[in-house]
PDB file of C-alpha atoms and ligand atoms in Angstrom:
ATOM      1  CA  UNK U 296      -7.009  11.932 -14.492  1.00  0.00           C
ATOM      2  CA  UNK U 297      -6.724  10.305 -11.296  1.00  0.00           C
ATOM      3  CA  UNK U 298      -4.412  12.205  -8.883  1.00  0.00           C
ATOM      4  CA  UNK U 299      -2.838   9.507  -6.520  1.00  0.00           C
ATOM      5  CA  UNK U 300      -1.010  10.949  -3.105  1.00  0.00           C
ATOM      6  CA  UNK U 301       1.430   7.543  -1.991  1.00  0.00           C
ATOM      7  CA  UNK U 302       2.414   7.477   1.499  1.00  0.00           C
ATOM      8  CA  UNK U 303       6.099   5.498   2.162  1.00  0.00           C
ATOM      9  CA  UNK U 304       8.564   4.885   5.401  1.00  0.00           C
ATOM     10  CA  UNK U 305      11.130   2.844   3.358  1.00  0.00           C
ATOM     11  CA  UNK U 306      12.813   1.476  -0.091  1.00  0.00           C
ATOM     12  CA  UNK U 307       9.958   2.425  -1.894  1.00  0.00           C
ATOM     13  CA  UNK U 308       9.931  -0.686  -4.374  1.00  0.00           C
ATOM     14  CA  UNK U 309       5.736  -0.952  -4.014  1.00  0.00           C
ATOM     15  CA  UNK U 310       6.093   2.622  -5.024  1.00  0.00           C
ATOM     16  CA  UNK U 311       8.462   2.025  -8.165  1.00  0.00           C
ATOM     17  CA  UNK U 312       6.038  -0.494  -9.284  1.00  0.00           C
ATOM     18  CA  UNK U 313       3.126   1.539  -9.574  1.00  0.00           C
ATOM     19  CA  UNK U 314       5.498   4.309 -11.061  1.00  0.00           C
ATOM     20  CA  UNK U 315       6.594   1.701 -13.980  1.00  0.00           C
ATOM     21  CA  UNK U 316       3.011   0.510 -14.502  1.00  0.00           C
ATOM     22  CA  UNK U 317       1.770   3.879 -15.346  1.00  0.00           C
ATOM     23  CA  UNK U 318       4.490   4.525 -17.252  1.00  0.00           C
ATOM     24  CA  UNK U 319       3.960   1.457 -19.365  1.00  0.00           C
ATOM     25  CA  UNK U 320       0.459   2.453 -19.635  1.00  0.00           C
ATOM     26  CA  UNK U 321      -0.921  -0.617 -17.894  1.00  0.00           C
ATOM     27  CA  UNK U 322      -2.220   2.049 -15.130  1.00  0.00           C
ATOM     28  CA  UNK U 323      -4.163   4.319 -17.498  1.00  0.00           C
ATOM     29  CA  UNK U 324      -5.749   7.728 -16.308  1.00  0.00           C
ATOM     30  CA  UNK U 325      -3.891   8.144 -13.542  1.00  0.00           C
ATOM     31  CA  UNK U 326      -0.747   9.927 -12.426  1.00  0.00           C
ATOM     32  CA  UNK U 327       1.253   9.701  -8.524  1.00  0.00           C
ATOM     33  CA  UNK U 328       0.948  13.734  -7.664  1.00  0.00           C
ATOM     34  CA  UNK U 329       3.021  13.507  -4.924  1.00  0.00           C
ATOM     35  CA  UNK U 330       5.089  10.988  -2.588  1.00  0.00           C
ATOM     36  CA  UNK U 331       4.822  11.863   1.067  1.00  0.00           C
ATOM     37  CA  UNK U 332       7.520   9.996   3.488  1.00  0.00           C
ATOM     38  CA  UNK U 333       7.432   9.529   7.417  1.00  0.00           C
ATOM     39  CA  UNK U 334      11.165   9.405   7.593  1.00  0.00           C
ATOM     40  CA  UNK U 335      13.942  11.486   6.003  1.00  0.00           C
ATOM     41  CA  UNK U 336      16.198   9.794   3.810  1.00  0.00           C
ATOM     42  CA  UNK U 337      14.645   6.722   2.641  1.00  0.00           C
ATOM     43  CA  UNK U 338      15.277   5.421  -0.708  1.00  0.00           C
ATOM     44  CA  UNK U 339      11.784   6.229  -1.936  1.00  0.00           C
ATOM     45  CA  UNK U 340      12.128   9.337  -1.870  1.00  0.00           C
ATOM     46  CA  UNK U 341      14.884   9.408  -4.167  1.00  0.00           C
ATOM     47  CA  UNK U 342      12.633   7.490  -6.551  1.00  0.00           C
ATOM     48  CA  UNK U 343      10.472  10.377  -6.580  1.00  0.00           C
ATOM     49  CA  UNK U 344      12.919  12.804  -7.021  1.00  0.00           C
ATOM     50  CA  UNK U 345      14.365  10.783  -9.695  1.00  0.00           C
ATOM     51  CA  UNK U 346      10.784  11.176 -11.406  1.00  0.00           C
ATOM     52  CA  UNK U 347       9.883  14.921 -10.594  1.00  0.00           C
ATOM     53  CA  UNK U 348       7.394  13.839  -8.057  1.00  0.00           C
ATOM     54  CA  UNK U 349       7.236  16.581  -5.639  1.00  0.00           C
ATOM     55  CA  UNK U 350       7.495  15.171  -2.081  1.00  0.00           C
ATOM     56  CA  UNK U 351       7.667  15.772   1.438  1.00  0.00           C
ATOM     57  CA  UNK U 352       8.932  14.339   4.779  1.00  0.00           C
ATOM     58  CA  UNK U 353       5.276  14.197   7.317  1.00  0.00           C
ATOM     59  CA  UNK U 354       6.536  12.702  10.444  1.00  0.00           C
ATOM     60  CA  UNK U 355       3.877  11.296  13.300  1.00  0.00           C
ATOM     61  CA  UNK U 356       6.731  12.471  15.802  1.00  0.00           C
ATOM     62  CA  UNK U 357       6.330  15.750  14.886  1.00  0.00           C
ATOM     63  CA  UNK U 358       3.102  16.647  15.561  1.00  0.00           C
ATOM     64  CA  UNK U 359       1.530  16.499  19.406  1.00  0.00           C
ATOM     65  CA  UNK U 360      -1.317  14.020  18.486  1.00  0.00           C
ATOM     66  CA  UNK U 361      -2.760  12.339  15.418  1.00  0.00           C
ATOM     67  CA  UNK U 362      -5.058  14.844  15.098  1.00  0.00           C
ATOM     68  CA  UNK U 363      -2.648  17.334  14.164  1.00  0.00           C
ATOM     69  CA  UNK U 364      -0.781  15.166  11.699  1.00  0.00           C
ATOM     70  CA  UNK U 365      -4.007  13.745   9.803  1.00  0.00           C
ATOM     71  CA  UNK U 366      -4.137  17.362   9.355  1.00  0.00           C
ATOM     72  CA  UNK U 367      -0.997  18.183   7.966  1.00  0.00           C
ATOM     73  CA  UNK U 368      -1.353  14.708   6.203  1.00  0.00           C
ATOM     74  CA  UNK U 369      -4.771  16.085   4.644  1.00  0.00           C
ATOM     75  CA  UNK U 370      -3.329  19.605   4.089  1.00  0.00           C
ATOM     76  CA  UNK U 371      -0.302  18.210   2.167  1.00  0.00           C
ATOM     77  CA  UNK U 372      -2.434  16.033  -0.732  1.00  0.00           C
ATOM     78  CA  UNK U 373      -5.235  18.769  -0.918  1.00  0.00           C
ATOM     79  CA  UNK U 374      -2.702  20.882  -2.300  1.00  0.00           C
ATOM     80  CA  UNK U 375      -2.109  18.100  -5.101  1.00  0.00           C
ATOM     81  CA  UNK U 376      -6.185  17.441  -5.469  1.00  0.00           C
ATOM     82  CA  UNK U 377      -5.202  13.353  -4.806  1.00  0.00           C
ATOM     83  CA  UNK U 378      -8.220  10.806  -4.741  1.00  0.00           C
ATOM     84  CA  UNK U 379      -6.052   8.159  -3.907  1.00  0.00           C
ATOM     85  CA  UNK U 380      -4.197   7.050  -1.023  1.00  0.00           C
ATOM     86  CA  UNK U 381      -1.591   4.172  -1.736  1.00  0.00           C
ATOM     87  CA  UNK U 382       0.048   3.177   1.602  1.00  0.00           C
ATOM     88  CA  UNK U 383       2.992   1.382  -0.125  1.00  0.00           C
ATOM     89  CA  UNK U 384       5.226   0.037   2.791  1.00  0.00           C
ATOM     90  CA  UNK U 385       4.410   3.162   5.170  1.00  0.00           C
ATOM     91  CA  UNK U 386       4.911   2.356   8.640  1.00  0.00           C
ATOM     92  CA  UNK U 387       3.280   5.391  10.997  1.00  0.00           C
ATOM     93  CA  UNK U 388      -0.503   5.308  11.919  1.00  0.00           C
ATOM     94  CA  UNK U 389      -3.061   7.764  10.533  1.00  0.00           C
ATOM     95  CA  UNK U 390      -6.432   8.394  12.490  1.00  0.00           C
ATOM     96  CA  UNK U 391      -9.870   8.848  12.175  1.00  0.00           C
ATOM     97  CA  UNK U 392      -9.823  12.608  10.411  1.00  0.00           C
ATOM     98  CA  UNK U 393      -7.607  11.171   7.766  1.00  0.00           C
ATOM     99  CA  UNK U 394      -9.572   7.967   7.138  1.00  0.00           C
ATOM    100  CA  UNK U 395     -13.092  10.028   7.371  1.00  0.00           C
ATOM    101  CA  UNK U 396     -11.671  12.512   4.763  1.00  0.00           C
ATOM    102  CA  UNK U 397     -10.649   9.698   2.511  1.00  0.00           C
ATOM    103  CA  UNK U 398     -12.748   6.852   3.346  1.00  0.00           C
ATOM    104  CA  UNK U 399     -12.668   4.326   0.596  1.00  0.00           C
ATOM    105  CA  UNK U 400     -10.320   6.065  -1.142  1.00  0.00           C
ATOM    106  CA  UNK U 401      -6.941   4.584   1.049  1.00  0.00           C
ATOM    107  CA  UNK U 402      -5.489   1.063  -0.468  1.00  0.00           C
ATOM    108  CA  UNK U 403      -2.701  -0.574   1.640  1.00  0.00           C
ATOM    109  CA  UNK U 404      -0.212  -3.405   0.921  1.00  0.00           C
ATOM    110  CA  UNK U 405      -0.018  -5.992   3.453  1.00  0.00           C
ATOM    111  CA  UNK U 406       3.011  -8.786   3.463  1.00  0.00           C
ATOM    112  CA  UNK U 407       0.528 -11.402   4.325  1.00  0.00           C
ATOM    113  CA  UNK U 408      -2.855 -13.255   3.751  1.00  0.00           C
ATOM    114  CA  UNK U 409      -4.724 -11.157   6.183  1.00  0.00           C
ATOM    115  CA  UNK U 410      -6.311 -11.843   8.599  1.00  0.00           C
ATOM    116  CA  UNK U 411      -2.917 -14.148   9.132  1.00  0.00           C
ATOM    117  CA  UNK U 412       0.248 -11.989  10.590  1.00  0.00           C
ATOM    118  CA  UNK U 413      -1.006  -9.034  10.672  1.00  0.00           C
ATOM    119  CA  UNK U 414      -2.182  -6.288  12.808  1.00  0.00           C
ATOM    120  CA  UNK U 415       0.076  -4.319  15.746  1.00  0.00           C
ATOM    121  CA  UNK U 416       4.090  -4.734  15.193  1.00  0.00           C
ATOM    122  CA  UNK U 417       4.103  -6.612  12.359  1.00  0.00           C
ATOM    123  CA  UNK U 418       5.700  -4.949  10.029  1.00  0.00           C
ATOM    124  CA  UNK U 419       8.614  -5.233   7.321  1.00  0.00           C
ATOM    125  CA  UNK U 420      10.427  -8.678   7.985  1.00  0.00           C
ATOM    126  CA  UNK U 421       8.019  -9.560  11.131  1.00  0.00           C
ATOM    127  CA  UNK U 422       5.095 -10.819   8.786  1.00  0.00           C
ATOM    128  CA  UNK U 423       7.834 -13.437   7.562  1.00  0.00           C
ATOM    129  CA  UNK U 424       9.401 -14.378  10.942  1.00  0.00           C
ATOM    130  CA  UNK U 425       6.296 -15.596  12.336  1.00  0.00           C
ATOM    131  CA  UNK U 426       4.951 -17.070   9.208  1.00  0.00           C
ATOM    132  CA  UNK U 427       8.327 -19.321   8.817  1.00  0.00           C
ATOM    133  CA  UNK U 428       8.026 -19.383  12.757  1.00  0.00           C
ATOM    134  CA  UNK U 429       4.275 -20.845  12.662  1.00  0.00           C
ATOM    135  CA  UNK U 430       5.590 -23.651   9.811  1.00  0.00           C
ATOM    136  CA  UNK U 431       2.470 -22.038   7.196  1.00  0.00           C
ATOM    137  CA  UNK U 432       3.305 -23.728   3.702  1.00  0.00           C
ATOM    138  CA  UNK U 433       1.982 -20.722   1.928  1.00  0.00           C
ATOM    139  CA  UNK U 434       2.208 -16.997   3.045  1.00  0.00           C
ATOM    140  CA  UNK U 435       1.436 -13.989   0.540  1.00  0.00           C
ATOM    141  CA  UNK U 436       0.613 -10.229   0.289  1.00  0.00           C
ATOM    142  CA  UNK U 437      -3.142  -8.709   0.666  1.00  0.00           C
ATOM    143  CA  UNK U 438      -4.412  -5.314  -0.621  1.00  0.00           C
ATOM    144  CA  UNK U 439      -6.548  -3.960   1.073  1.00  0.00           C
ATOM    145  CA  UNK U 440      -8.870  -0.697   1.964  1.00  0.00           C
ATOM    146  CA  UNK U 441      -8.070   0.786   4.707  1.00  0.00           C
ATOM    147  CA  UNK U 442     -10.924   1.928   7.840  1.00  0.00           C
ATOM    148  CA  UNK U 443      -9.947   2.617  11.382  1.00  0.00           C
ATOM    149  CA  UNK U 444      -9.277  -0.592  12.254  1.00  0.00           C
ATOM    150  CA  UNK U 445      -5.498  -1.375  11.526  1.00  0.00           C
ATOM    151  CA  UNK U 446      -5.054  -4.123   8.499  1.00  0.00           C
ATOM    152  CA  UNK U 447      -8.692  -5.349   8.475  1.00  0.00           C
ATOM    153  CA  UNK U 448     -10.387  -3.094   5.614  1.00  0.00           C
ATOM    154  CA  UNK U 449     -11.838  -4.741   2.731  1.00  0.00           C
ATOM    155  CA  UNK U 450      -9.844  -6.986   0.767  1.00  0.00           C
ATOM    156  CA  UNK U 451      -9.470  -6.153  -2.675  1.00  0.00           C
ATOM    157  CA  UNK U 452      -6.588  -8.683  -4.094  1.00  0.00           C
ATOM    158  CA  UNK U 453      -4.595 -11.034  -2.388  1.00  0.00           C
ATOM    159  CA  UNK U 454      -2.044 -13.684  -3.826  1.00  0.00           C
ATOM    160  CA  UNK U 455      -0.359 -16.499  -2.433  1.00  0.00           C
ATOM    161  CA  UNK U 456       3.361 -17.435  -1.982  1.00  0.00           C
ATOM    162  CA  UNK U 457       5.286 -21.027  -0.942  1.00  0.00           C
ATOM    163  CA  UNK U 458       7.314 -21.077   1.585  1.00  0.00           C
ATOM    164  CA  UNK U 459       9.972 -23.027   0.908  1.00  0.00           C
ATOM    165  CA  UNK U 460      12.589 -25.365   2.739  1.00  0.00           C
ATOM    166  CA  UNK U 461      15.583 -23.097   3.871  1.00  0.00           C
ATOM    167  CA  UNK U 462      13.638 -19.860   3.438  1.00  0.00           C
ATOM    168  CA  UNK U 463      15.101 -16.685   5.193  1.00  0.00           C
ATOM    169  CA  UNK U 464      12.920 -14.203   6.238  1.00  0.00           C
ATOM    170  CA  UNK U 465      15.049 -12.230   3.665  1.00  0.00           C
ATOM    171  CA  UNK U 466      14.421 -14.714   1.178  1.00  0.00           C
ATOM    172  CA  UNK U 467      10.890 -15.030   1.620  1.00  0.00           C
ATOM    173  CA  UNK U 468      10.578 -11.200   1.737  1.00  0.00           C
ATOM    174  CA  UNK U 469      11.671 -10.780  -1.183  1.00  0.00           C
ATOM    175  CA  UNK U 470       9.771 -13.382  -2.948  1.00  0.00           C
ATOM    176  CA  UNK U 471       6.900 -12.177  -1.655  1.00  0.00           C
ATOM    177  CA  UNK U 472       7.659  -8.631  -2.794  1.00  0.00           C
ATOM    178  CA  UNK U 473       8.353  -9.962  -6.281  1.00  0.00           C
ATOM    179  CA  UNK U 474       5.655 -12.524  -7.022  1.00  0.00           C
ATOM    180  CA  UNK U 475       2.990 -10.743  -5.088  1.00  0.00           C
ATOM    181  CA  UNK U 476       3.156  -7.337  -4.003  1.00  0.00           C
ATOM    182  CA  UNK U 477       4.599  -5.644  -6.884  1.00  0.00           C
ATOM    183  CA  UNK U 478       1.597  -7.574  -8.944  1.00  0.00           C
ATOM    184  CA  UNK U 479      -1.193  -6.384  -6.561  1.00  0.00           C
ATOM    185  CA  UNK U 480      -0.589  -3.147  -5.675  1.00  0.00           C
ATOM    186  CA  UNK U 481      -0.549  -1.978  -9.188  1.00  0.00           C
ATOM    187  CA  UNK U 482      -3.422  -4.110 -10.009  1.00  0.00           C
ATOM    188  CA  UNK U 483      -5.596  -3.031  -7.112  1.00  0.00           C
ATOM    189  CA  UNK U 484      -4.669   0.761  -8.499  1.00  0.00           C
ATOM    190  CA  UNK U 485      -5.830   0.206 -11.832  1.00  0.00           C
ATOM    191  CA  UNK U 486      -8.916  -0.686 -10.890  1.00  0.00           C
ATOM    192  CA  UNK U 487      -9.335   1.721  -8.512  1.00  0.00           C
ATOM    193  CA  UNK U 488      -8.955   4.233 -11.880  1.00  0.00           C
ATOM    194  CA  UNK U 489     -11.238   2.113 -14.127  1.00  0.00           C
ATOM    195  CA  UNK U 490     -14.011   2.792 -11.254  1.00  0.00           C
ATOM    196  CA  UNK U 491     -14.195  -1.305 -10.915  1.00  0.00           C
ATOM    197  CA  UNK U 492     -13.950  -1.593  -7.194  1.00  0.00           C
ATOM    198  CA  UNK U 493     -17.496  -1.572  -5.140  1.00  0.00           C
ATOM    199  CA  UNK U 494     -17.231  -1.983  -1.862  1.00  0.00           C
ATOM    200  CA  UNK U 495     -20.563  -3.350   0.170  1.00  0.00           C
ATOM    201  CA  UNK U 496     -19.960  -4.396   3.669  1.00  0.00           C
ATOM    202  CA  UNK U 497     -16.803  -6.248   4.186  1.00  0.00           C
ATOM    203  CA  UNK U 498     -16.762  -7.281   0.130  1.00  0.00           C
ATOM    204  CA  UNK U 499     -15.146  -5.483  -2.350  1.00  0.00           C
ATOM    205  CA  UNK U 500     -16.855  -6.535  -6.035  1.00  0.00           C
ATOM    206  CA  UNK U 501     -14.520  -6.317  -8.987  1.00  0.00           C
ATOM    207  CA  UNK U 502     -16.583  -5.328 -11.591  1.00  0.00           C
ATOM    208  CA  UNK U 503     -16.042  -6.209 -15.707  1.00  0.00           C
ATOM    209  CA  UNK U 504     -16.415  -9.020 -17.659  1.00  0.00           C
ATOM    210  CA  UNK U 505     -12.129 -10.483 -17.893  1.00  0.00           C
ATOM    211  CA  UNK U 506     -11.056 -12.898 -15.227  1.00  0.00           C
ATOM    212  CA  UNK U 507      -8.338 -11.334 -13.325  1.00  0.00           C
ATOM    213  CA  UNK U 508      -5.226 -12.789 -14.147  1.00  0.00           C
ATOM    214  CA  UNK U 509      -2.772 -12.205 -10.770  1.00  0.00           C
TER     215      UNK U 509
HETATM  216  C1  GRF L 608       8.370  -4.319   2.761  1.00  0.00           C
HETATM  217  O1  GRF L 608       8.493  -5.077   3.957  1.00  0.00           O
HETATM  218  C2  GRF L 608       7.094  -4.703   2.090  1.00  0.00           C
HETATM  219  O2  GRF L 608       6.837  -6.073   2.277  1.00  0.00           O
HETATM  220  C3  GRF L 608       6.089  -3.888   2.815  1.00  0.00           C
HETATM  221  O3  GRF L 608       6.771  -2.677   3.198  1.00  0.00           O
HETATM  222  C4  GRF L 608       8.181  -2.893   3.168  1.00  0.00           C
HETATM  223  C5  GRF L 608       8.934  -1.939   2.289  1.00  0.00           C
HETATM  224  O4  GRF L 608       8.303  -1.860   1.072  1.00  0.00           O
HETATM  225  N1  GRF L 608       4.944  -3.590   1.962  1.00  0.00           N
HETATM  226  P1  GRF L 608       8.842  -0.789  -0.007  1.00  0.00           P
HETATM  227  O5  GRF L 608      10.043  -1.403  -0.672  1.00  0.00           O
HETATM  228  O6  GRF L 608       9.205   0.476   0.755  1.00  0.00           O
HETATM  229  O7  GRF L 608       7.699  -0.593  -0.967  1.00  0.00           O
END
């Protein structure tokens, strides 16, 4: 049984996802152990409670360097014997202790085709201001592993959205959430537990025989 530690800062809608897939059963052999938040109050941690998922509130602020936090960070899902990271729409930084103890074992969903709108400050509805901004005609979301450098792990799964005439950021948010991060963020997980993700260099092989359909 895969023990998977999920890291959130908001709504937690990436993280009701992967709750509902393994519920269905379409996530098989693995459970979320525990749901850690940077900020108090967010909605996803009511999802958890809602589900018995023990969690916690791990805030960068209150720790005197990054050091110190990877290690409460590391401390915290040790207790719960996770494998897996899942950043789903966390917003604080980890360092290098906390991506050395879990190196290729932390997934992140981006709100973009990386390497496009991505990297420093852009975050939550940013990605889709500067996308609509730039005039793109398709945008998307990107899983991804995560190394040291911010938003430019391997790529495991990404899927593209239209933008379309009139779009909001809102809008596009949200269609992006639906039609593509809510898809591959549970997909890239199930993999993950089925052992099918080999990462050499850059390239992350998906291995078995099915097409993937996203
Ligand atoms: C959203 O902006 C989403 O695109 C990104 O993180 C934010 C909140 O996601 N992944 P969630 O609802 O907390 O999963």
């Amino acid at each position: 049984m895969l023990n998977i530690g999920v890291l959130v800062s908001g709504g937690g809608t990436n993280l009701q996802a992967l709750l509902d897939r393994i519920d269905e059963g379409y996530i098989k052999n693995a459970r979320i152990s525990t749901v850690v938040s940077s900020k108090q109050g967010v909605y996803a941690l009511q999802r958890a409670s809602d589900m018995e998922i023990p969690s916690a509130v791990i805030s960068g602020k209150e720790y005197e360097s990054i050091d110190l936090y990877d290690k409460a960070l590391i401390e915290h899902f040790s207790r719960y014997d996770v494998e897996l990271i899942v950043m789903a729409g966390f917003l604080s930084f980890v360092g290098t202790l906390f991506v050395t103890r879990y190196k290729d074992k932390i997934i992140n969903i981006h709100p973009s085709l990386i390497p496009s709108f991505c990297g420093k400050g852009y975050y939550g509805l940013v990605p889709h201001i500067k996308a609509i901004e730039y005039g793109v005609r398709l945008t998307g979301a990107t899983v991804h592993f995560v190394n040291e450098e911010y938003d430019k792990g391997p790529v495991i799964l990404q899927k593209a959205v239209p933008i379309k005439r009139g779009d909001t950021p809102e809008i596009l948010q949200k269609r992006v959430m639906e039609q593509a991060e809510w898809i591959l963020l549970p997909l890239a997980v199930k993999l993950f537990a089925e052992n099918r993700l080999v990462i050499k260099g850059r390239h992350v092989i998906i291995e078995g025989d099915e097409e993937l359909q996203i």
